[in-house]
Amino acid sequence: MIFNGIKRRWLRKELVKLQNEQQRPSIKWPQSLVVLFDAQETKNFEPFYKWAQEIGIKKESVTLIAYVNDKKKSTIKGAHLIDRKLIKWSGGITDLETKKLIEQSFDLQVNHFKTQNDLLEYLSLALPSSLKAAYGNGEQTSFDLAIGVKLNDYNGFIQELKKYLKILTQ
């Protein structure tokens, strides 16, 4: 469909612009967490709350953003849902809640997805987070810290993340 091509072109332009504008503030021990994930890969988000607890982040300070194929047909509760309809046919964000999230700053962002997804990569760059951590795959410009564990190795990921947080926040 022609509109999908226009949307992809807008996303690519925005990705390049965001990559060029990236600035990193000084890193402090995180008090807030945002997790971007693909709901087709991850159904259970209790491990994300466990991560927050282990780092010392209150559950109220955790924001979950899930990519789904269709928001209207999704049964996921407790996460902000995004789909391809988030982007207008002419480019730009349609959802007011997502716009507010992009304006809100976070101390720690975790990119918990392994599939190539322009929309998740765009949000990964657009969210103003002090530290962006991801699994050891994906576009290197969309995160600061790559942790080389499998996507379903939640304990290994948090142990490595805590180790690096201690080093980076000294």
Short mmCIF file of C-alpha atoms in Angstrom, two decimals:
data_model
loop_
_atom_site.label_atom_id
_atom_site.label_comp_id
_atom_site.label_asym_id
_atom_site.label_seq_id
_atom_site.Cartn_x
_atom_site.Cartn_y
_atom_site.Cartn_z
CA MET A 1 0.00 0.00 0.00
CA ILE A 2 1.36 3.44 -0.87
CA PHE A 3 0.64 4.82 2.60
CA ASN A 4 2.90 2.21 4.20
CA GLY A 5 5.75 3.37 1.94
CA ILE A 6 5.17 6.98 2.99
CA LYS A 7 5.07 5.96 6.67
CA ARG A 8 8.33 3.97 6.33
CA ARG A 9 10.03 6.90 4.59
CA TRP A 10 8.94 9.26 7.39
CA LEU A 11 10.19 6.78 10.01
CA ARG A 12 13.59 6.44 8.27
CA LYS A 13 14.00 10.23 8.09
CA GLU A 14 13.06 10.60 11.76
CA LEU A 15 15.48 7.82 12.76
CA VAL A 16 18.38 9.58 11.00
CA LYS A 17 17.42 12.91 12.58
CA LEU A 18 17.18 11.41 16.08
CA GLN A 19 20.49 9.56 15.67
CA ASN A 20 22.20 12.84 14.81
CA GLU A 21 20.60 14.70 17.74
CA GLN A 22 21.48 12.19 20.47
CA GLN A 23 22.91 13.73 23.62
CA ARG A 24 23.78 11.79 26.73
CA PRO A 25 23.32 13.43 30.11
CA SER A 26 25.34 12.20 33.08
CA ILE A 27 24.18 8.83 34.35
CA LYS A 28 22.78 8.45 37.86
CA TRP A 29 21.23 5.46 39.60
CA PRO A 30 17.83 5.01 37.89
CA GLN A 31 14.59 6.01 39.58
CA SER A 32 12.37 5.32 36.56
CA LEU A 33 12.27 2.58 33.95
CA VAL A 34 10.69 2.25 30.51
CA VAL A 35 10.67 -1.10 28.72
CA LEU A 36 9.99 -1.35 24.99
CA PHE A 37 9.01 -4.83 23.87
CA ASP A 38 7.36 -6.76 21.08
CA ALA A 39 4.20 -8.40 22.43
CA GLN A 40 4.51 -11.20 19.87
CA GLU A 41 7.81 -12.23 21.52
CA THR A 42 6.98 -11.51 25.15
CA LYS A 43 3.65 -12.30 26.80
CA ASN A 44 4.68 -12.09 30.47
CA PHE A 45 5.91 -8.77 31.81
CA GLU A 46 6.35 -9.74 35.45
CA PRO A 47 10.13 -10.05 34.88
CA PHE A 48 10.19 -6.34 33.98
CA TYR A 49 8.70 -5.46 37.37
CA LYS A 50 11.17 -7.85 39.01
CA TRP A 51 14.01 -5.96 37.28
CA ALA A 52 12.67 -2.70 38.68
CA GLN A 53 12.45 -4.19 42.17
CA GLU A 54 16.02 -5.52 41.99
CA ILE A 55 17.34 -2.12 40.89
CA GLY A 56 15.27 -0.27 43.49
CA ILE A 57 12.69 1.34 41.20
CA LYS A 58 9.12 1.59 42.45
CA LYS A 59 6.46 -0.23 40.43
CA GLU A 60 4.66 3.08 39.81
CA SER A 61 7.79 4.39 38.06
CA VAL A 62 7.81 1.58 35.50
CA THR A 63 6.35 2.24 32.04
CA LEU A 64 5.79 -0.61 29.61
CA ILE A 65 5.38 -0.01 25.89
CA ALA A 66 4.27 -3.02 23.83
CA TYR A 67 4.22 -3.32 20.06
CA VAL A 68 1.18 -5.27 18.82
CA ASN A 69 -0.18 -5.98 15.35
CA ASP A 70 -3.54 -4.34 16.11
CA LYS A 71 -4.31 -2.34 19.28
CA LYS A 72 -8.06 -2.85 18.96
CA LYS A 73 -7.76 -6.65 18.86
CA SER A 74 -5.13 -6.90 21.59
CA THR A 75 -6.01 -8.26 25.03
CA ILE A 76 -2.83 -7.00 26.74
CA LYS A 77 -3.48 -4.98 29.89
CA GLY A 78 -1.01 -2.95 31.94
CA ALA A 79 1.11 -1.65 29.05
CA HIS A 80 0.92 1.23 26.61
CA LEU A 81 0.14 -0.37 23.25
CA ILE A 82 1.47 0.80 19.91
CA ASP A 83 0.86 -0.47 16.40
CA ARG A 84 1.48 0.66 12.82
CA LYS A 85 -1.53 2.99 13.03
CA LEU A 86 0.50 5.14 15.44
CA ILE A 87 2.06 6.85 12.42
CA LYS A 88 -0.15 9.08 10.27
CA TRP A 89 -0.17 8.26 6.56
CA SER A 90 1.67 11.54 5.93
CA GLY A 91 4.10 11.00 8.81
CA GLY A 92 3.91 12.03 12.45
CA ILE A 93 2.46 10.50 15.62
CA THR A 94 -1.33 10.18 15.93
CA ASP A 95 -1.63 9.01 19.56
CA LEU A 96 -1.61 11.70 22.27
CA GLU A 97 -0.47 9.26 24.99
CA THR A 98 2.55 8.29 22.92
CA LYS A 99 3.37 11.95 22.33
CA LYS A 100 3.30 12.50 26.11
CA LEU A 101 5.61 9.50 26.63
CA ILE A 102 8.09 10.95 24.14
CA GLU A 103 8.12 14.20 26.14
CA GLN A 104 8.55 12.42 29.49
CA SER A 105 12.12 11.64 30.57
CA PHE A 106 13.26 8.29 31.96
CA ASP A 107 16.40 7.30 33.81
CA LEU A 108 16.68 3.81 32.32
CA GLN A 109 15.29 2.38 29.11
CA VAL A 110 15.42 -1.31 28.19
CA ASN A 111 14.87 -2.36 24.58
CA HIS A 112 13.55 -5.90 25.00
CA PHE A 113 13.10 -6.98 21.39
CA LYS A 114 15.18 -8.75 18.80
CA THR A 115 13.13 -8.36 15.62
CA GLN A 116 13.82 -5.62 13.12
CA ASN A 117 11.02 -3.13 13.75
CA ASP A 118 11.24 0.48 12.54
CA LEU A 119 8.53 1.67 14.91
CA LEU A 120 10.22 0.20 18.01
CA GLU A 121 13.59 1.58 16.87
CA TYR A 122 12.03 5.01 16.35
CA LEU A 123 10.50 5.01 19.84
CA SER A 124 13.78 3.73 21.25
CA LEU A 125 15.53 6.81 19.90
CA ALA A 126 12.66 9.25 20.54
CA LEU A 127 12.25 8.46 24.24
CA PRO A 128 14.43 10.80 26.30
CA SER A 129 16.24 8.31 28.53
CA SER A 130 19.51 8.84 30.36
CA LEU A 131 20.70 5.28 29.73
CA LYS A 132 19.40 2.97 27.01
CA ALA A 133 20.19 -0.73 27.40
CA ALA A 134 19.41 -3.49 24.94
CA TYR A 135 20.19 -7.05 24.12
CA GLY A 136 23.36 -7.56 22.10
CA ASN A 137 21.60 -7.23 18.75
CA GLY A 138 19.94 -4.48 16.79
CA GLU A 139 21.03 -1.10 15.56
CA GLN A 140 23.96 0.10 17.66
CA THR A 141 22.89 3.74 17.44
CA SER A 142 19.57 3.16 19.22
CA PHE A 143 21.08 2.23 22.60
CA ASP A 144 24.08 2.93 24.85
CA LEU A 145 24.69 -0.44 26.46
CA ALA A 146 24.47 -3.84 24.77
CA ILE A 147 24.14 -6.87 27.02
CA GLY A 148 24.96 -10.15 25.31
CA VAL A 149 22.40 -12.59 26.71
CA LYS A 150 19.45 -14.38 25.15
CA LEU A 151 16.13 -12.55 25.04
CA ASN A 152 14.49 -14.94 27.51
CA ASP A 153 17.42 -14.85 29.99
CA TYR A 154 15.83 -12.32 32.35
CA ASN A 155 18.09 -13.10 35.32
CA GLY A 156 21.27 -12.91 33.26
CA PHE A 157 20.19 -9.58 31.79
CA ILE A 158 19.44 -7.94 35.13
CA GLN A 159 22.66 -9.23 36.73
CA GLU A 160 24.74 -7.77 33.90
CA LEU A 161 22.73 -4.54 33.91
CA LYS A 162 23.21 -4.07 37.67
CA LYS A 163 26.95 -4.68 37.27
CA TYR A 164 27.24 -2.01 34.57
CA LEU A 165 25.01 0.43 36.47
CA LYS A 166 27.33 0.20 39.46
CA ILE A 167 30.30 1.00 37.24
CA LEU A 168 28.60 3.80 35.30
CA THR A 169 27.12 5.59 38.31
CA GLN A 170 30.27 5.74 40.45
#
